[in-house]
Amino acid sequence: MSRPSPTRFAHAGRDPFAHHGILNPPVYHASTIASPTVADWLDRERSGFDRYTYGRIGTPTSDAFEKPIAELEGGAGAVSTSSGLAAITTALMALAQAGDRILVADTVYGPTRRFALQVLARLGVETVFYDPLIGADIDGLIDDRTRAVFLESPGSLTFEMQDVPAIAAAAAARGVTTLIDNTWATPLYFRPIEHGVDYVIHAATKYICGHSDIMLGVVVARTREQFLSLKRTQVMLGQCAGPDDLYQGARGLRTLPARLARHQESGLAVARWLQGRPEVARVLHPALPDDPGHALWQRDFDGASGLFSMILKPVTAEAVAAMVDGLHLFPIGASWGGYESLIMPAFPERVRSATAWAADGPMLRLHIGLEDPGELIADLEAGFERLRLADAA
Ligand SMILES: Cc1ncc(COP(=O)(O)O)c(C=O)c1O
Protein backbone atom coordinates (compact mmCIF):
# COMPACT_ATOMS: atom_id res chain seq x y z
CA MET A 1 0.00 0.00 0.00
CA SER A 2 1.40 3.38 -0.89
CA ARG A 3 0.91 6.60 1.00
CA PRO A 4 -2.81 7.12 1.64
CA SER A 5 -4.01 10.17 -0.26
CA PRO A 6 -5.84 13.02 1.49
CA THR A 7 -8.95 11.63 -0.22
CA ARG A 8 -8.61 8.41 1.76
CA PHE A 9 -8.23 10.37 5.00
CA ALA A 10 -11.37 12.31 4.08
CA HIS A 11 -13.46 9.25 3.25
CA ALA A 12 -12.06 6.16 5.01
CA GLY A 13 -14.71 4.25 6.96
CA ARG A 14 -17.52 6.76 6.36
CA ASP A 15 -21.12 5.87 5.58
CA PRO A 16 -23.26 9.03 5.69
CA PHE A 17 -26.28 7.32 4.16
CA ALA A 18 -26.46 4.99 7.13
CA HIS A 19 -27.32 8.19 9.06
CA HIS A 20 -29.93 9.92 6.88
CA GLY A 21 -27.16 11.45 4.72
CA ILE A 22 -25.75 13.40 7.67
CA LEU A 23 -22.08 13.67 6.77
CA ASN A 24 -20.61 13.26 10.25
CA PRO A 25 -21.69 10.20 12.24
CA PRO A 26 -23.86 10.74 15.32
CA VAL A 27 -22.23 10.34 18.74
CA TYR A 28 -23.61 7.40 20.69
CA HIS A 29 -23.44 7.92 24.44
CA ALA A 30 -23.90 4.42 25.79
CA SER A 31 -23.33 2.20 28.76
CA THR A 32 -26.26 -0.26 28.69
CA ILE A 33 -27.16 -1.76 25.34
CA ALA A 34 -30.46 -3.57 25.84
CA SER A 35 -31.79 -6.76 24.27
CA PRO A 36 -35.44 -7.05 23.21
CA THR A 37 -35.68 -10.80 23.87
CA VAL A 38 -33.98 -13.58 25.83
CA ALA A 39 -32.95 -15.15 22.53
CA ASP A 40 -31.21 -11.94 21.51
CA TRP A 41 -29.53 -11.69 24.92
CA LEU A 42 -28.15 -15.21 24.58
CA ASP A 43 -27.07 -14.52 21.02
CA ARG A 44 -24.95 -11.53 22.06
CA GLU A 45 -23.08 -13.70 24.54
CA ARG A 46 -22.15 -15.99 21.65
CA SER A 47 -21.30 -13.23 19.23
CA GLY A 48 -17.92 -12.15 20.60
CA PHE A 49 -17.00 -8.68 19.37
CA ASP A 50 -19.19 -8.91 16.28
CA ARG A 51 -22.06 -6.88 17.73
CA TYR A 52 -22.60 -4.10 20.23
CA THR A 53 -23.12 -5.40 23.77
CA TYR A 54 -21.92 -2.74 26.20
CA GLY A 55 -20.70 0.85 25.89
CA ARG A 56 -17.24 0.06 27.19
CA ILE A 57 -16.71 -2.73 24.66
CA GLY A 58 -17.64 -0.87 21.50
CA THR A 59 -20.23 1.37 19.87
CA PRO A 60 -20.79 2.80 16.39
CA THR A 61 -18.85 5.83 17.68
CA SER A 62 -15.73 3.81 18.58
CA ASP A 63 -16.04 2.06 15.21
CA ALA A 64 -16.18 5.44 13.47
CA PHE A 65 -12.71 6.18 14.82
CA GLU A 66 -11.15 2.70 14.87
CA LYS A 67 -12.17 1.52 11.41
CA PRO A 68 -10.63 4.38 9.39
CA ILE A 69 -7.39 4.37 11.34
CA ALA A 70 -7.04 0.59 10.96
CA GLU A 71 -7.65 1.00 7.24
CA LEU A 72 -5.16 3.85 6.88
CA GLU A 73 -2.47 1.90 8.77
CA GLY A 74 -3.20 -1.24 6.74
CA GLY A 75 -4.11 -3.33 9.81
CA ALA A 76 -6.85 -5.86 10.55
CA GLY A 77 -8.40 -3.90 13.41
CA ALA A 78 -7.90 -1.21 16.03
CA VAL A 79 -8.78 -0.64 19.66
CA SER A 80 -9.17 2.81 21.17
CA THR A 81 -8.10 3.81 24.65
CA SER A 82 -8.50 6.72 27.02
CA SER A 83 -5.05 8.16 26.20
CA GLY A 84 -1.93 7.49 24.18
CA LEU A 85 -0.20 6.08 27.24
CA ALA A 86 -3.14 3.73 27.81
CA ALA A 87 -2.71 2.52 24.22
CA ILE A 88 0.94 1.71 24.99
CA THR A 89 0.17 -0.03 28.29
CA THR A 90 -2.78 -1.98 26.83
CA ALA A 91 -0.68 -3.25 23.93
CA LEU A 92 2.15 -4.30 26.24
CA MET A 93 -0.28 -5.97 28.65
CA ALA A 94 -1.77 -7.92 25.74
CA LEU A 95 1.64 -9.48 25.12
CA ALA A 96 3.88 -9.73 28.12
CA GLN A 97 3.66 -12.52 30.68
CA ALA A 98 5.63 -13.21 33.85
CA GLY A 99 9.06 -14.50 32.94
CA ASP A 100 9.12 -12.68 29.60
CA ARG A 101 11.64 -10.12 28.52
CA ILE A 102 10.83 -7.14 26.33
CA LEU A 103 13.29 -5.02 24.40
CA VAL A 104 12.55 -1.28 24.42
CA ALA A 105 14.33 1.47 22.45
CA ASP A 106 16.36 3.68 24.76
CA THR A 107 14.74 6.73 23.13
CA VAL A 108 11.11 5.95 24.00
CA TYR A 109 8.62 8.39 25.46
CA GLY A 110 9.42 8.66 29.19
CA PRO A 111 6.16 7.19 30.59
CA THR A 112 6.62 4.09 28.36
CA ARG A 113 9.94 3.54 30.11
CA ARG A 114 8.38 4.12 33.54
CA PHE A 115 5.53 1.66 32.84
CA ALA A 116 8.04 -1.01 31.87
CA LEU A 117 10.27 -0.38 34.86
CA GLN A 118 7.62 0.17 37.50
CA VAL A 119 4.61 -1.92 36.45
CA LEU A 120 5.80 -4.66 34.09
CA ALA A 121 8.76 -5.32 36.40
CA ARG A 122 6.34 -5.92 39.32
CA LEU A 123 4.51 -8.45 37.17
CA GLY A 124 7.72 -10.37 36.47
CA VAL A 125 8.46 -8.94 33.02
CA GLU A 126 12.03 -7.80 32.51
CA THR A 127 12.83 -4.85 30.24
CA VAL A 128 16.10 -4.50 28.38
CA PHE A 129 16.66 -1.10 26.78
CA TYR A 130 18.51 -1.15 23.49
CA ASP A 131 20.37 1.33 21.32
CA PRO A 132 17.76 2.69 18.86
CA LEU A 133 20.38 2.51 16.08
CA ILE A 134 20.85 -1.24 16.58
CA GLY A 135 19.10 -2.29 13.35
CA ALA A 136 19.32 -6.01 12.48
CA ASP A 137 21.73 -6.55 15.39
CA ILE A 138 18.65 -6.63 17.63
CA ASP A 139 18.93 -10.35 16.88
CA GLY A 140 21.84 -10.52 19.35
CA LEU A 141 19.56 -9.36 22.18
CA ILE A 142 16.80 -11.87 21.46
CA ASP A 143 16.70 -15.03 23.54
CA ASP A 144 14.09 -17.64 24.44
CA ARG A 145 12.46 -15.31 26.94
CA THR A 146 12.11 -12.36 24.54
CA ARG A 147 8.46 -11.68 23.83
CA ALA A 148 8.39 -8.27 22.17
CA VAL A 149 10.44 -5.42 20.74
CA PHE A 150 9.10 -1.90 21.26
CA LEU A 151 10.17 0.84 18.83
CA GLU A 152 9.62 4.57 18.53
CA SER A 153 10.94 6.18 15.37
CA PRO A 154 12.00 8.87 15.46
CA GLY A 155 12.36 9.02 19.27
CA SER A 156 10.15 11.91 20.33
CA LEU A 157 12.87 13.74 22.29
CA THR A 158 16.11 13.16 20.41
CA PHE A 159 14.77 12.10 16.99
CA GLU A 160 17.01 9.13 16.19
CA MET A 161 15.56 7.14 13.31
CA GLN A 162 15.33 3.37 13.71
CA ASP A 163 15.79 0.84 10.93
CA VAL A 164 12.24 -0.40 11.39
CA PRO A 165 12.16 -3.03 8.60
CA ALA A 166 15.49 -4.53 9.75
CA ILE A 167 14.36 -4.74 13.38
CA ALA A 168 10.91 -6.08 12.44
CA ALA A 169 12.43 -8.74 10.16
CA ALA A 170 14.98 -9.85 12.78
CA ALA A 171 12.26 -10.07 15.43
CA ALA A 172 9.82 -11.93 13.16
CA ALA A 173 12.51 -14.44 12.24
CA ARG A 174 12.76 -15.32 15.94
CA GLY A 175 8.99 -15.34 16.54
CA VAL A 176 9.10 -12.06 18.48
CA THR A 177 6.29 -9.49 18.23
CA THR A 178 7.02 -5.86 17.37
CA LEU A 179 5.21 -2.72 18.50
CA ILE A 180 5.87 0.86 17.49
CA ASP A 181 4.80 4.26 18.75
CA ASN A 182 3.96 6.00 15.43
CA THR A 183 2.58 9.20 16.93
CA TRP A 184 5.17 11.49 15.31
CA ALA A 185 4.57 10.39 11.72
CA THR A 186 0.89 9.32 11.76
CA PRO A 187 -0.21 6.92 8.98
CA LEU A 188 0.13 9.80 6.52
CA TYR A 189 3.91 9.77 6.72
CA PHE A 190 4.74 6.23 7.90
CA ARG A 191 2.87 2.93 7.87
CA PRO A 192 4.85 0.49 10.02
CA ILE A 193 2.70 -2.56 9.20
CA GLU A 194 3.97 -2.29 5.60
CA HIS A 195 7.46 -2.58 7.09
CA GLY A 196 6.73 -5.72 9.10
CA VAL A 197 5.59 -4.32 12.48
CA ASP A 198 2.76 -6.10 14.34
CA TYR A 199 1.17 -3.37 16.49
CA VAL A 200 1.07 0.36 15.72
CA ILE A 201 0.31 2.77 18.56
CA HIS A 202 -0.84 6.39 18.39
CA ALA A 203 -1.33 9.06 20.95
CA ALA A 204 -4.30 10.48 19.00
CA THR A 205 -4.12 13.24 21.60
CA LYS A 206 -1.45 14.79 19.34
CA TYR A 207 -1.83 15.32 15.59
CA ILE A 208 -4.91 13.18 15.00
CA CYS A 209 -7.10 15.30 17.28
CA GLY A 210 -4.83 18.26 16.68
CA HIS A 211 -6.25 20.96 18.94
CA SER A 212 -4.70 20.23 22.37
CA ASP A 213 -8.08 19.51 23.91
CA ILE A 214 -8.54 15.71 23.74
CA MET A 215 -6.92 12.68 25.38
CA LEU A 216 -7.17 9.62 23.10
CA GLY A 217 -5.13 6.59 22.10
CA VAL A 218 -5.36 3.78 19.59
CA VAL A 219 -3.54 0.54 18.78
CA VAL A 220 -3.78 -1.01 15.31
CA ALA A 221 -3.07 -4.74 14.94
CA ARG A 222 -1.64 -6.37 11.83
CA THR A 223 -3.74 -9.57 11.86
CA ARG A 224 -7.24 -10.48 12.99
CA GLU A 225 -5.75 -12.84 15.58
CA GLN A 226 -3.56 -10.08 17.01
CA PHE A 227 -6.53 -7.74 17.01
CA LEU A 228 -8.63 -10.23 18.98
CA SER A 229 -5.91 -10.72 21.59
CA LEU A 230 -5.59 -6.95 21.92
CA LYS A 231 -9.36 -6.48 22.07
CA ARG A 232 -9.72 -9.08 24.84
CA THR A 233 -7.04 -7.31 26.87
CA GLN A 234 -8.62 -3.90 26.32
CA VAL A 235 -11.93 -5.25 27.58
CA MET A 236 -10.37 -7.02 30.58
CA LEU A 237 -8.47 -3.89 31.54
CA GLY A 238 -11.65 -1.84 31.29
CA GLN A 239 -10.00 0.45 28.75
CA CYS A 240 -12.21 2.67 26.64
CA ALA A 241 -12.38 6.19 25.34
CA GLY A 242 -15.28 8.62 25.82
CA PRO A 243 -17.67 9.04 22.89
CA ASP A 244 -17.08 12.75 22.39
CA ASP A 245 -13.33 12.19 22.30
CA LEU A 246 -13.73 9.34 19.80
CA TYR A 247 -15.83 11.64 17.65
CA GLN A 248 -13.06 14.24 17.72
CA GLY A 249 -10.53 11.55 16.76
CA ALA A 250 -12.57 10.52 13.73
CA ARG A 251 -13.13 14.15 12.82
CA GLY A 252 -9.43 14.97 13.19
CA LEU A 253 -8.43 12.26 10.71
CA ARG A 254 -10.34 14.08 7.97
CA THR A 255 -8.16 17.19 8.12
CA LEU A 256 -4.90 15.54 9.19
CA PRO A 257 -3.17 15.69 5.76
CA ALA A 258 -3.82 19.43 5.40
CA ARG A 259 -2.61 20.19 8.92
CA LEU A 260 0.43 17.92 8.77
CA ALA A 261 1.58 19.33 5.44
CA ARG A 262 1.63 22.74 7.09
CA HIS A 263 3.37 21.46 10.24
CA GLN A 264 5.99 19.84 8.00
CA GLU A 265 6.60 22.89 5.85
CA SER A 266 6.77 25.37 8.71
CA GLY A 267 8.76 22.96 10.89
CA LEU A 268 11.39 22.60 8.19
CA ALA A 269 11.49 26.37 7.57
CA VAL A 270 12.16 27.00 11.27
CA ALA A 271 14.61 24.06 11.53
CA ARG A 272 16.66 25.33 8.57
CA TRP A 273 16.71 28.83 9.99
CA LEU A 274 17.88 27.47 13.34
CA GLN A 275 20.70 25.56 11.61
CA GLY A 276 22.09 28.91 10.46
CA ARG A 277 22.04 30.49 13.93
CA PRO A 278 25.38 30.94 15.72
CA GLU A 279 23.79 29.98 19.08
CA VAL A 280 22.72 26.53 17.81
CA ALA A 281 25.10 23.55 17.84
CA ARG A 282 22.76 21.04 16.16
CA VAL A 283 19.19 20.66 14.99
CA LEU A 284 17.76 17.16 15.50
CA HIS A 285 15.31 16.69 12.63
CA PRO A 286 15.42 13.60 10.38
CA ALA A 287 14.17 15.46 7.31
CA LEU A 288 17.29 17.67 7.29
CA PRO A 289 19.80 16.22 4.79
CA ASP A 290 22.70 16.30 7.26
CA ASP A 291 20.79 14.54 10.04
CA PRO A 292 22.27 11.08 10.81
CA GLY A 293 18.81 9.53 10.41
CA HIS A 294 18.04 11.22 7.10
CA ALA A 295 18.74 8.22 4.84
CA LEU A 296 16.37 5.99 6.84
CA TRP A 297 13.74 8.73 6.95
CA GLN A 298 14.00 9.22 3.20
CA ARG A 299 13.84 5.47 2.54
CA ASP A 300 10.82 4.68 4.73
CA PHE A 301 8.84 7.86 5.45
CA ASP A 302 6.69 10.09 3.24
CA GLY A 303 7.06 13.24 5.31
CA ALA A 304 7.91 14.83 8.64
CA SER A 305 5.72 16.40 11.28
CA GLY A 306 6.45 19.58 13.20
CA LEU A 307 8.27 18.22 16.27
CA PHE A 308 12.05 18.38 16.56
CA SER A 309 14.80 19.48 18.92
CA MET A 310 17.86 21.70 18.94
CA ILE A 311 21.02 21.61 21.00
CA LEU A 312 22.33 25.01 21.91
CA LYS A 313 26.00 25.82 22.19
CA PRO A 314 26.95 25.87 25.89
CA VAL A 315 25.22 28.75 27.72
CA THR A 316 24.06 29.35 31.27
CA ALA A 317 20.71 27.99 32.47
CA GLU A 318 19.74 31.61 33.20
CA ALA A 319 20.33 32.56 29.58
CA VAL A 320 18.14 29.71 28.34
CA ALA A 321 15.40 30.78 30.77
CA ALA A 322 15.68 34.40 29.57
CA MET A 323 15.25 33.23 25.98
CA VAL A 324 12.36 30.84 26.61
CA ASP A 325 10.44 32.85 29.22
CA GLY A 326 10.17 35.86 26.93
CA LEU A 327 8.81 34.02 23.88
CA HIS A 328 5.31 35.17 22.88
CA LEU A 329 4.35 32.40 20.48
CA PHE A 330 5.92 29.39 22.22
CA PRO A 331 4.31 28.45 25.52
CA ILE A 332 6.40 25.94 27.48
CA GLY A 333 4.55 22.67 27.03
CA ALA A 334 5.01 18.97 26.41
CA SER A 335 1.92 17.74 24.56
CA TRP A 336 2.61 18.54 20.93
CA GLY A 337 0.49 18.00 17.83
CA GLY A 338 -1.91 20.90 18.29
CA TYR A 339 -2.28 24.01 16.17
CA GLU A 340 0.02 26.02 18.41
CA SER A 341 3.79 26.06 18.70
CA LEU A 342 5.46 24.91 21.92
CA ILE A 343 8.92 24.82 23.40
CA MET A 344 10.29 22.65 26.19
CA PRO A 345 13.68 22.15 27.86
CA ALA A 346 14.65 18.46 27.65
CA PHE A 347 17.21 16.36 29.52
CA PRO A 348 17.70 13.02 27.74
CA GLU A 349 20.84 12.30 29.78
CA ARG A 350 18.67 11.89 32.88
CA VAL A 351 16.72 8.92 31.54
CA ARG A 352 18.85 6.94 29.13
CA SER A 353 20.32 3.67 30.27
CA ALA A 354 21.53 1.74 27.19
CA THR A 355 23.23 4.61 25.41
CA ALA A 356 24.97 7.75 26.60
CA TRP A 357 23.58 11.12 25.62
CA ALA A 358 26.50 13.41 25.03
CA ALA A 359 25.82 17.03 24.22
CA ASP A 360 27.78 19.96 25.53
CA GLY A 361 24.93 22.43 25.52
CA PRO A 362 21.30 22.49 26.67
CA MET A 363 18.52 20.98 24.59
CA LEU A 364 15.19 22.53 23.65
CA ARG A 365 12.37 20.64 21.93
CA LEU A 366 10.10 22.64 19.65
CA HIS A 367 6.71 21.93 18.21
CA ILE A 368 5.95 24.09 15.19
CA GLY A 369 2.26 24.79 14.97
CA LEU A 370 0.06 26.31 12.29
CA GLU A 371 1.12 29.92 12.85
CA ASP A 372 2.99 32.01 10.28
CA PRO A 373 6.56 30.61 10.28
CA GLY A 374 7.98 34.11 9.72
CA GLU A 375 6.39 35.30 12.96
CA LEU A 376 7.69 32.21 14.79
CA ILE A 377 11.20 32.91 13.51
CA ALA A 378 10.97 36.56 14.58
CA ASP A 379 9.92 35.46 18.08
CA LEU A 380 12.86 33.02 18.28
CA GLU A 381 15.24 35.66 16.94
CA ALA A 382 14.27 38.03 19.75
CA GLY A 383 14.73 35.09 22.12
CA PHE A 384 18.31 34.53 20.91
CA GLU A 385 19.02 38.20 21.55
CA ARG A 386 17.83 37.78 25.18
CA LEU A 387 19.91 34.61 25.44
CA ARG A 388 23.03 36.43 24.23
CA LEU A 389 22.54 39.37 26.60
CA ALA A 390 21.79 37.15 29.60
CA ASP A 391 24.78 34.90 28.87
CA ALA A 392 27.10 37.89 28.64
CA ALA A 393 25.81 39.36 31.94
C1 LIG B 1 5.53 9.80 21.55
C2 LIG B 1 4.40 9.80 22.53
N1 LIG B 1 3.73 8.67 22.73
C3 LIG B 1 2.70 8.60 23.61
C4 LIG B 1 2.33 9.70 24.33
C5 LIG B 1 1.23 9.56 25.34
O1 LIG B 1 0.05 10.14 24.92
P1 LIG B 1 -1.03 10.68 25.95
O2 LIG B 1 -0.49 11.96 26.50
O3 LIG B 1 -2.27 10.79 25.13
O4 LIG B 1 -1.16 9.65 27.03
C6 LIG B 1 2.98 10.91 24.15
C7 LIG B 1 2.58 12.11 24.91
O5 LIG B 1 3.29 13.07 25.02
C8 LIG B 1 4.06 10.96 23.23
O6 LIG B 1 4.76 12.10 23.05
XYZ file of C-alpha atoms in Angstrom, residues 11 38 60 68 70 81 188 250 272 298 306 316 328:
13
model
C -13.456 9.254 3.252
C -33.975 -13.577 25.826
C -20.791 2.798 16.392
C -10.627 4.377 9.391
C -7.041 0.589 10.962
C -8.096 3.815 24.652
C 0.126 9.798 6.522
C -12.568 10.518 13.731
C 16.657 25.330 8.565
C 14.002 9.217 3.201
C 6.449 19.577 13.198
C 24.060 29.349 31.275
C 5.313 35.167 22.877
